[in-house]
mmCIF file of N, CA and C in Angstrom:
data_model
loop_
_atom_site.group_PDB
_atom_site.id
_atom_site.type_symbol
_atom_site.label_atom_id
_atom_site.label_comp_id
_atom_site.label_asym_id
_atom_site.label_seq_id
_atom_site.Cartn_x
_atom_site.Cartn_y
_atom_site.Cartn_z
ATOM 1 N N GLN I 14 61.558 103.638 117.921
ATOM 2 C CA GLN I 14 61.579 102.186 117.806
ATOM 3 C C GLN I 14 61.781 101.547 119.168
ATOM 4 N N VAL I 15 61.077 100.483 119.376
ATOM 5 C CA VAL I 15 61.232 99.702 120.599
ATOM 6 C C VAL I 15 61.408 98.244 120.198
ATOM 7 N N GLN I 16 62.433 97.620 120.707
ATOM 8 C CA GLN I 16 62.627 96.183 120.501
ATOM 9 C C GLN I 16 62.370 95.462 121.804
ATOM 10 N N LEU I 17 61.657 94.362 121.713
ATOM 11 C CA LEU I 17 61.233 93.624 122.902
ATOM 12 C C LEU I 17 61.767 92.198 122.842
ATOM 13 N N VAL I 18 62.294 91.732 123.962
ATOM 14 C CA VAL I 18 62.811 90.369 124.052
ATOM 15 C C VAL I 18 62.280 89.720 125.317
ATOM 16 N N GLU I 19 61.538 88.643 125.140
ATOM 17 C CA GLU I 19 60.978 87.928 126.284
ATOM 18 C C GLU I 19 61.923 86.815 126.742
ATOM 19 N N SER I 20 61.787 86.474 128.001
ATOM 20 C CA SER I 20 62.533 85.349 128.562
ATOM 21 C C SER I 20 61.766 84.813 129.759
ATOM 22 N N GLY I 21 62.175 83.639 130.222
ATOM 23 C CA GLY I 21 61.606 83.092 131.437
ATOM 24 C C GLY I 21 60.613 81.960 131.243
ATOM 25 N N GLY I 22 60.287 81.656 130.001
ATOM 26 C CA GLY I 22 59.369 80.553 129.774
ATOM 27 C C GLY I 22 60.009 79.216 130.090
ATOM 28 N N GLY I 23 59.192 78.180 130.053
ATOM 29 C CA GLY I 23 59.721 76.848 130.313
ATOM 30 C C GLY I 23 58.620 75.845 130.542
ATOM 31 N N LEU I 24 59.024 74.688 131.034
ATOM 32 C CA LEU I 24 58.102 73.595 131.332
ATOM 33 C C LEU I 24 57.899 73.531 132.841
ATOM 34 N N VAL I 25 56.657 73.499 133.258
ATOM 35 C CA VAL I 25 56.344 73.473 134.678
ATOM 36 C C VAL I 25 55.124 72.589 134.904
ATOM 37 N N GLN I 26 55.050 72.003 136.069
ATOM 38 C CA GLN I 26 53.893 71.184 136.399
ATOM 39 C C GLN I 26 52.715 72.071 136.798
ATOM 40 N N ALA I 27 51.534 71.528 136.640
ATOM 41 C CA ALA I 27 50.334 72.249 137.052
ATOM 42 C C ALA I 27 50.456 72.659 138.523
ATOM 43 N N GLY I 28 50.051 73.895 138.804
ATOM 44 C CA GLY I 28 50.188 74.444 140.140
ATOM 45 C C GLY I 28 51.486 75.186 140.366
ATOM 46 N N GLY I 29 52.403 75.067 139.434
ATOM 47 C CA GLY I 29 53.696 75.708 139.572
ATOM 48 C C GLY I 29 53.676 77.163 139.149
ATOM 49 N N SER I 30 54.870 77.754 139.148
ATOM 50 C CA SER I 30 55.011 79.181 138.858
ATOM 51 C C SER I 30 56.148 79.433 137.882
ATOM 52 N N LEU I 31 56.022 80.518 137.170
ATOM 53 C CA LEU I 31 57.078 81.023 136.308
ATOM 54 C C LEU I 31 57.057 82.539 136.372
ATOM 55 N N ARG I 32 58.192 83.137 136.066
ATOM 56 C CA ARG I 32 58.254 84.588 135.951
ATOM 57 C C ARG I 32 58.812 84.939 134.582
ATOM 58 N N LEU I 33 57.992 85.595 133.802
ATOM 59 C CA LEU I 33 58.406 86.031 132.476
ATOM 60 C C LEU I 33 58.938 87.460 132.550
ATOM 61 N N SER I 34 59.917 87.741 131.724
ATOM 62 C CA SER I 34 60.456 89.094 131.612
ATOM 63 C C SER I 34 60.382 89.537 130.170
ATOM 64 N N CYS I 35 60.229 90.826 130.003
ATOM 65 C CA CYS I 35 60.231 91.421 128.673
ATOM 66 C C CYS I 35 61.151 92.631 128.745
ATOM 67 N N ALA I 36 62.306 92.502 128.136
ATOM 68 C CA ALA I 36 63.293 93.580 128.151
ATOM 69 C C ALA I 36 63.143 94.414 126.889
ATOM 70 N N ALA I 37 63.110 95.712 127.078
ATOM 71 C CA ALA I 37 62.900 96.622 125.957
ATOM 72 C C ALA I 37 64.123 97.480 125.714
ATOM 73 N N SER I 38 64.386 97.725 124.468
ATOM 74 C CA SER I 38 65.423 98.687 124.107
ATOM 75 C C SER I 38 64.744 99.984 123.714
ATOM 76 N N GLY I 39 65.465 101.068 123.783
ATOM 77 C CA GLY I 39 64.871 102.337 123.402
ATOM 78 C C GLY I 39 64.604 103.215 124.604
ATOM 79 N N ARG I 40 64.854 104.482 124.436
ATOM 80 C CA ARG I 40 64.727 105.406 125.558
ATOM 81 C C ARG I 40 63.295 105.787 125.857
ATOM 82 N N THR I 41 62.351 105.414 124.988
ATOM 83 C CA THR I 41 60.973 105.833 125.192
ATOM 84 C C THR I 41 60.112 104.748 125.820
ATOM 85 N N PHE I 42 60.741 103.712 126.355
ATOM 86 C CA PHE I 42 59.990 102.597 126.921
ATOM 87 C C PHE I 42 58.968 103.072 127.938
ATOM 88 N N SER I 43 59.362 103.991 128.789
ATOM 89 C CA SER I 43 58.483 104.401 129.871
ATOM 90 C C SER I 43 57.231 105.118 129.383
ATOM 91 N N SER I 44 57.187 105.517 128.134
ATOM 92 C CA SER I 44 56.012 106.205 127.616
ATOM 93 C C SER I 44 54.986 105.244 127.030
ATOM 94 N N TYR I 45 55.325 103.975 126.961
ATOM 95 C CA TYR I 45 54.443 102.988 126.359
ATOM 96 C C TYR I 45 53.663 102.207 127.406
ATOM 97 N N THR I 46 52.418 101.910 127.074
ATOM 98 C CA THR I 46 51.717 100.881 127.822
ATOM 99 C C THR I 46 52.237 99.536 127.330
ATOM 100 N N MET I 47 52.161 98.549 128.179
ATOM 101 C CA MET I 47 52.666 97.227 127.831
ATOM 102 C C MET I 47 51.579 96.187 128.030
ATOM 103 N N GLY I 48 51.602 95.212 127.164
ATOM 104 C CA GLY I 48 50.634 94.132 127.280
ATOM 105 C C GLY I 48 51.307 92.792 127.093
ATOM 106 N N TRP I 49 50.688 91.788 127.643
ATOM 107 C CA TRP I 49 51.082 90.393 127.400
ATOM 108 C C TRP I 49 49.925 89.701 126.694
ATOM 109 N N PHE I 50 50.263 88.994 125.646
ATOM 110 C CA PHE I 50 49.312 88.178 124.911
ATOM 111 C C PHE I 50 49.843 86.752 124.893
ATOM 112 N N ARG I 51 48.960 85.826 124.582
ATOM 113 C CA ARG I 51 49.397 84.442 124.441
ATOM 114 C C ARG I 51 48.637 83.791 123.302
ATOM 115 N N GLN I 52 49.290 82.785 122.733
ATOM 116 C CA GLN I 52 48.661 82.042 121.649
ATOM 117 C C GLN I 52 49.010 80.575 121.785
ATOM 118 N N ALA I 53 47.978 79.778 121.917
ATOM 119 C CA ALA I 53 48.136 78.336 121.992
ATOM 120 C C ALA I 53 47.984 77.750 120.592
ATOM 121 N N PRO I 54 48.529 76.566 120.350
ATOM 122 C CA PRO I 54 48.415 75.956 119.025
ATOM 123 C C PRO I 54 46.962 75.815 118.594
ATOM 124 N N GLY I 55 46.671 76.282 117.397
ATOM 125 C CA GLY I 55 45.329 76.155 116.858
ATOM 126 C C GLY I 55 44.325 77.141 117.411
ATOM 127 N N LYS I 56 44.796 78.072 118.218
ATOM 128 C CA LYS I 56 43.884 79.047 118.816
ATOM 129 C C LYS I 56 44.270 80.465 118.426
ATOM 130 N N GLU I 57 43.330 81.376 118.626
ATOM 131 C CA GLU I 57 43.589 82.778 118.352
ATOM 132 C C GLU I 57 44.489 83.369 119.437
ATOM 133 N N ARG I 58 45.198 84.409 119.047
ATOM 134 C CA ARG I 58 45.980 85.158 120.030
ATOM 135 C C ARG I 58 45.012 85.824 121.010
ATOM 136 N N GLU I 59 45.342 85.777 122.282
ATOM 137 C CA GLU I 59 44.425 86.346 123.260
ATOM 138 C C GLU I 59 45.169 87.258 124.238
ATOM 139 N N PHE I 60 44.463 88.284 124.643
ATOM 140 C CA PHE I 60 44.981 89.235 125.619
ATOM 141 C C PHE I 60 45.060 88.571 126.988
ATOM 142 N N VAL I 61 46.158 88.818 127.688
ATOM 143 C CA VAL I 61 46.324 88.281 129.034
ATOM 144 C C VAL I 61 46.227 89.396 130.064
ATOM 145 N N VAL I 62 47.053 90.427 129.876
ATOM 146 C CA VAL I 62 47.114 91.498 130.863
ATOM 147 C C VAL I 62 47.788 92.713 130.250
ATOM 148 N N GLY I 63 47.444 93.906 130.751
ATOM 149 C CA GLY I 63 48.083 95.132 130.298
ATOM 150 C C GLY I 63 48.403 96.024 131.483
ATOM 151 N N ILE I 64 49.362 96.922 131.267
ATOM 152 C CA ILE I 64 49.765 97.837 132.328
ATOM 153 C C ILE I 64 50.048 99.195 131.710
ATOM 154 N N THR I 65 49.614 100.251 132.381
ATOM 155 C CA THR I 65 49.840 101.598 131.875
ATOM 156 C C THR I 65 51.312 101.988 131.995
ATOM 157 N N TRP I 66 51.670 103.099 131.364
ATOM 158 C CA TRP I 66 53.077 103.473 131.309
ATOM 159 C C TRP I 66 53.660 103.690 132.699
ATOM 160 N N SER I 67 52.844 104.195 133.610
ATOM 161 C CA SER I 67 53.334 104.464 134.964
ATOM 162 C C SER I 67 53.262 103.237 135.865
ATOM 163 N N GLY I 68 52.533 102.249 135.428
ATOM 164 C CA GLY I 68 52.321 101.073 136.262
ATOM 165 C C GLY I 68 51.186 101.234 137.253
ATOM 166 N N SER I 69 50.493 102.347 137.178
ATOM 167 C CA SER I 69 49.458 102.625 138.173
ATOM 168 C C SER I 69 48.176 101.837 137.930
ATOM 169 N N ARG I 70 47.970 101.393 136.704
ATOM 170 C CA ARG I 70 46.757 100.626 136.395
ATOM 171 C C ARG I 70 47.114 99.363 135.637
ATOM 172 N N THR I 71 46.404 98.306 136.001
ATOM 173 C CA THR I 71 46.580 97.029 135.335
ATOM 174 C C THR I 71 45.228 96.473 134.946
ATOM 175 N N TYR I 72 45.225 95.670 133.898
ATOM 176 C CA TYR I 72 43.981 95.107 133.379
ATOM 177 C C TYR I 72 44.226 93.642 133.047
ATOM 178 N N TYR I 73 43.454 92.773 133.674
ATOM 179 C CA TYR I 73 43.644 91.340 133.523
ATOM 180 C C TYR I 73 42.452 90.694 132.824
ATOM 181 N N ASP I 74 42.769 89.708 132.014
ATOM 182 C CA ASP I 74 41.699 88.857 131.525
ATOM 183 C C ASP I 74 41.176 88.035 132.692
ATOM 184 N N GLU I 75 39.887 87.741 132.643
ATOM 185 C CA GLU I 75 39.269 87.013 133.755
ATOM 186 C C GLU I 75 39.912 85.648 133.980
ATOM 187 N N SER I 76 40.419 85.051 132.926
ATOM 188 C CA SER I 76 40.968 83.696 133.049
ATOM 189 C C SER I 76 42.263 83.647 133.866
ATOM 190 N N VAL I 77 42.903 84.793 134.045
ATOM 191 C CA VAL I 77 44.179 84.798 134.770
ATOM 192 C C VAL I 77 44.130 85.665 136.033
ATOM 193 N N LYS I 78 43.030 86.347 136.236
ATOM 194 C CA LYS I 78 42.920 87.244 137.386
ATOM 195 C C LYS I 78 43.101 86.454 138.679
ATOM 196 N N GLY I 79 43.944 86.972 139.552
ATOM 197 C CA GLY I 79 44.217 86.300 140.810
ATOM 198 C C GLY I 79 45.356 85.303 140.742
ATOM 199 N N ARG I 80 45.800 84.980 139.541
ATOM 200 C CA ARG I 80 46.906 84.022 139.391
ATOM 201 C C ARG I 80 48.141 84.679 138.766
ATOM 202 N N PHE I 81 47.925 85.604 137.874
ATOM 203 C CA PHE I 81 49.035 86.273 137.190
ATOM 204 C C PHE I 81 49.155 87.707 137.722
ATOM 205 N N THR I 82 50.387 88.205 137.728
ATOM 206 C CA THR I 82 50.629 89.581 138.165
ATOM 207 C C THR I 82 51.622 90.248 137.230
ATOM 208 N N ILE I 83 51.234 91.386 136.711
ATOM 209 C CA ILE I 83 52.119 92.154 135.846
ATOM 210 C C ILE I 83 52.734 93.296 136.640
ATOM 211 N N SER I 84 53.972 93.614 136.304
ATOM 212 C CA SER I 84 54.643 94.765 136.903
ATOM 213 C C SER I 84 55.662 95.290 135.903
ATOM 214 N N ARG I 85 56.152 96.477 136.165
ATOM 215 C CA ARG I 85 57.162 97.033 135.278
ATOM 216 C C ARG I 85 58.169 97.835 136.070
ATOM 217 N N ASP I 86 59.379 97.881 135.547
ATOM 218 C CA ASP I 86 60.446 98.680 136.136
ATOM 219 C C ASP I 86 60.982 99.555 135.007
ATOM 220 N N ASN I 87 60.546 100.788 134.958
ATOM 221 C CA ASN I 87 60.940 101.662 133.857
ATOM 222 C C ASN I 87 62.428 101.999 133.897
ATOM 223 N N ALA I 88 63.018 101.958 135.055
ATOM 224 C CA ALA I 88 64.454 102.222 135.151
ATOM 225 C C ALA I 88 65.261 101.116 134.483
ATOM 226 N N LYS I 89 64.687 99.920 134.452
ATOM 227 C CA LYS I 89 65.353 98.774 133.832
ATOM 228 C C LYS I 89 64.761 98.436 132.471
ATOM 229 N N ASN I 90 63.825 99.239 132.017
ATOM 230 C CA ASN I 90 63.179 98.984 130.716
ATOM 231 C C ASN I 90 62.640 97.561 130.626
ATOM 232 N N THR I 91 62.000 97.113 131.689
ATOM 233 C CA THR I 91 61.559 95.726 131.738
ATOM 234 C C THR I 91 60.151 95.644 132.319
ATOM 235 N N VAL I 92 59.368 94.758 131.741
ATOM 236 C CA VAL I 92 58.061 94.420 132.287
ATOM 237 C C VAL I 92 58.080 92.938 132.644
ATOM 238 N N TYR I 93 57.416 92.616 133.725
ATOM 239 C CA TYR I 93 57.420 91.248 134.252
ATOM 240 C C TYR I 93 56.006 90.693 134.280
ATOM 241 N N LEU I 94 55.938 89.385 134.173
ATOM 242 C CA LEU I 94 54.670 88.699 134.349
ATOM 243 C C LEU I 94 54.904 87.488 135.235
ATOM 244 N N GLN I 95 54.368 87.559 136.436
ATOM 245 C CA GLN I 95 54.456 86.450 137.384
ATOM 246 C C GLN I 95 53.262 85.534 137.164
ATOM 247 N N LEU I 96 53.544 84.293 136.876
ATOM 248 C CA LEU I 96 52.500 83.308 136.613
ATOM 249 C C LEU I 96 52.474 82.311 137.767
ATOM 250 N N ASN I 97 51.406 82.297 138.516
ATOM 251 C CA ASN I 97 51.236 81.371 139.628
ATOM 252 C C ASN I 97 50.048 80.454 139.378
ATOM 253 N N SER I 98 50.012 79.358 140.113
ATOM 254 C CA SER I 98 48.893 78.400 140.020
ATOM 255 C C SER I 98 48.616 78.043 138.565
ATOM 256 N N LEU I 99 49.662 77.715 137.857
ATOM 257 C CA LEU I 99 49.527 77.461 136.425
ATOM 258 C C LEU I 99 48.687 76.224 136.150
ATOM 259 N N LYS I 100 47.957 76.299 135.044
ATOM 260 C CA LYS I 100 47.083 75.219 134.606
ATOM 261 C C LYS I 100 47.520 74.760 133.218
ATOM 262 N N PRO I 101 47.209 73.544 132.849
ATOM 263 C CA PRO I 101 47.569 73.091 131.489
ATOM 264 C C PRO I 101 47.019 74.005 130.400
ATOM 265 N N GLU I 102 45.870 74.591 130.632
ATOM 266 C CA GLU I 102 45.285 75.487 129.621
ATOM 267 C C GLU I 102 46.020 76.818 129.500
ATOM 268 N N ASP I 103 46.986 77.062 130.360
ATOM 269 C CA ASP I 103 47.840 78.246 130.226
ATOM 270 C C ASP I 103 48.973 78.017 129.228
ATOM 271 N N THR I 104 49.117 76.801 128.757
ATOM 272 C CA THR I 104 50.167 76.490 127.803
ATOM 273 C C THR I 104 49.992 77.306 126.534
ATOM 274 N N ALA I 105 51.042 78.039 126.162
ATOM 275 C CA ALA I 105 50.983 78.928 124.999
ATOM 276 C C ALA I 105 52.333 79.591 124.817
ATOM 277 N N VAL I 106 52.475 80.274 123.696
ATOM 278 C CA VAL I 106 53.578 81.206 123.510
ATOM 279 C C VAL I 106 53.120 82.550 124.036
ATOM 280 N N TYR I 107 53.903 83.114 124.935
ATOM 281 C CA TYR I 107 53.561 84.394 125.552
ATOM 282 C C TYR I 107 54.418 85.486 124.932
ATOM 283 N N CYS I 108 53.757 86.535 124.461
ATOM 284 C CA CYS I 108 54.436 87.659 123.823
ATOM 285 C C CYS I 108 54.116 88.947 124.550
ATOM 286 N N CYS I 109 55.116 89.796 124.661
ATOM 287 C CA CYS I 109 54.849 91.130 125.180
ATOM 288 C C CYS I 109 54.726 92.099 124.020
ATOM 289 N N ALA I 110 54.028 93.183 124.270
ATOM 290 C CA ALA I 110 53.781 94.162 123.232
ATOM 291 C C ALA I 110 53.750 95.552 123.836
ATOM 292 N N ALA I 111 54.149 96.528 123.048
ATOM 293 C CA ALA I 111 54.165 97.925 123.484
ATOM 294 C C ALA I 111 53.194 98.730 122.634
ATOM 295 N N GLY I 112 52.431 99.574 123.289
ATOM 296 C CA GLY I 112 51.473 100.378 122.572
ATOM 297 C C GLY I 112 51.197 101.681 123.287
ATOM 298 N N ARG I 113 50.214 102.419 122.771
ATOM 299 C CA ARG I 113 49.892 103.722 123.349
ATOM 300 C C ARG I 113 48.742 103.667 124.326
ATOM 301 N N ILE I 114 47.906 102.641 124.219
ATOM 302 C CA ILE I 114 46.794 102.482 125.150
ATOM 303 C C ILE I 114 46.725 101.028 125.581
ATOM 304 N N VAL I 115 46.159 100.784 126.725
ATOM 305 C CA VAL I 115 45.929 99.413 127.168
ATOM 306 C C VAL I 115 44.620 98.946 126.548
ATOM 307 N N THR I 116 44.711 97.919 125.754
ATOM 308 C CA THR I 116 43.541 97.400 125.076
ATOM 309 C C THR I 116 43.710 95.917 124.842
ATOM 310 N N MET I 117 42.590 95.239 124.702
ATOM 311 C CA MET I 117 42.625 93.815 124.407
ATOM 312 C C MET I 117 42.885 93.549 122.929
ATOM 313 N N ASP I 118 42.814 94.586 122.127
ATOM 314 C CA ASP I 118 42.952 94.439 120.685
ATOM 315 C C ASP I 118 44.417 94.403 120.290
ATOM 316 N N TYR I 119 44.895 93.291 119.804
ATOM 317 C CA TYR I 119 46.320 93.155 119.532
ATOM 318 C C TYR I 119 46.798 94.143 118.465
ATOM 319 N N TYR I 120 45.928 94.529 117.539
ATOM 320 C CA TYR I 120 46.349 95.385 116.436
ATOM 321 C C TYR I 120 46.599 96.832 116.885
ATOM 322 N N GLU I 121 46.256 97.144 118.122
ATOM 323 C CA GLU I 121 46.519 98.481 118.643
ATOM 324 C C GLU I 121 47.947 98.627 119.167
ATOM 325 N N TYR I 122 48.660 97.529 119.258
ATOM 326 C CA TYR I 122 50.021 97.559 119.781
ATOM 327 C C TYR I 122 51.010 97.725 118.644
ATOM 328 N N ASP I 123 52.032 98.525 118.907
ATOM 329 C CA ASP I 123 52.965 98.905 117.853
ATOM 330 C C ASP I 123 54.165 97.974 117.730
ATOM 331 N N TYR I 124 54.612 97.421 118.835
ATOM 332 C CA TYR I 124 55.835 96.612 118.830
ATOM 333 C C TYR I 124 55.588 95.311 119.568
ATOM 334 N N TRP I 125 56.243 94.268 119.059
ATOM 335 C CA TRP I 125 56.047 92.919 119.606
ATOM 336 C C TRP I 125 57.377 92.214 119.785
ATOM 337 N N GLY I 126 57.419 91.390 120.817
ATOM 338 C CA GLY I 126 58.537 90.485 120.975
ATOM 339 C C GLY I 126 58.251 89.184 120.225
ATOM 340 N N GLN I 127 59.236 88.303 120.214
ATOM 341 C CA GLN I 127 59.079 87.040 119.485
ATOM 342 C C GLN I 127 58.383 85.978 120.306
ATOM 343 N N GLY I 128 58.341 86.171 121.595
ATOM 344 C CA GLY I 128 57.599 85.259 122.438
ATOM 345 C C GLY I 128 58.463 84.263 123.183
ATOM 346 N N THR I 129 57.898 83.714 124.232
ATOM 347 C CA THR I 129 58.550 82.676 125.023
ATOM 348 C C THR I 129 57.514 81.596 125.327
ATOM 349 N N GLN I 130 57.938 80.346 125.201
ATOM 350 C CA GLN I 130 57.015 79.226 125.345
ATOM 351 C C GLN I 130 56.806 78.896 126.821
ATOM 352 N N VAL I 131 55.553 78.766 127.188
ATOM 353 C CA VAL I 131 55.182 78.279 128.517
ATOM 354 C C VAL I 131 54.400 76.988 128.324
ATOM 355 N N THR I 132 54.881 75.929 128.940
ATOM 356 C CA THR I 132 54.221 74.632 128.844
ATOM 357 C C THR I 132 53.920 74.128 130.246
ATOM 358 N N VAL I 133 52.655 73.834 130.487
ATOM 359 C CA VAL I 133 52.223 73.371 131.807
ATOM 360 C C VAL I 133 51.737 71.938 131.669
ATOM 361 N N SER I 134 52.381 71.033 132.367
ATOM 362 C CA SER I 134 52.011 69.627 132.300
ATOM 363 C C SER I 134 51.020 69.295 133.414
ATOM 364 N N SER I 135 50.163 68.346 133.125
ATOM 365 C CA SER I 135 49.134 67.962 134.125
ATOM 366 C C SER I 135 49.619 66.859 135.028
#
């Protein structure tokens, strides 16, 4: 079992930055790939970025490439998402997820956090 808790969301102006954290419980955290998804009101959940268990490979959606950066610290059981150059269209609830492979398909992930709200004002 892995429990995930996100933090770091908030309200920021366009062009600003936030750093999201996802803290995991469980001794097997380092064996999981991790992903970040987001869901805006009235929209489908969408893949943002994923990272392999070792952190050696990352996969970004085109809409965030060059602006967002994912990283992980397995010693701290935490994955981070640095959000830079934020746009109003980035407004959403951001959730982290743990799975066995990095994929854009949300149903492939086994564990989910409850999410943290990111709101970007114009």
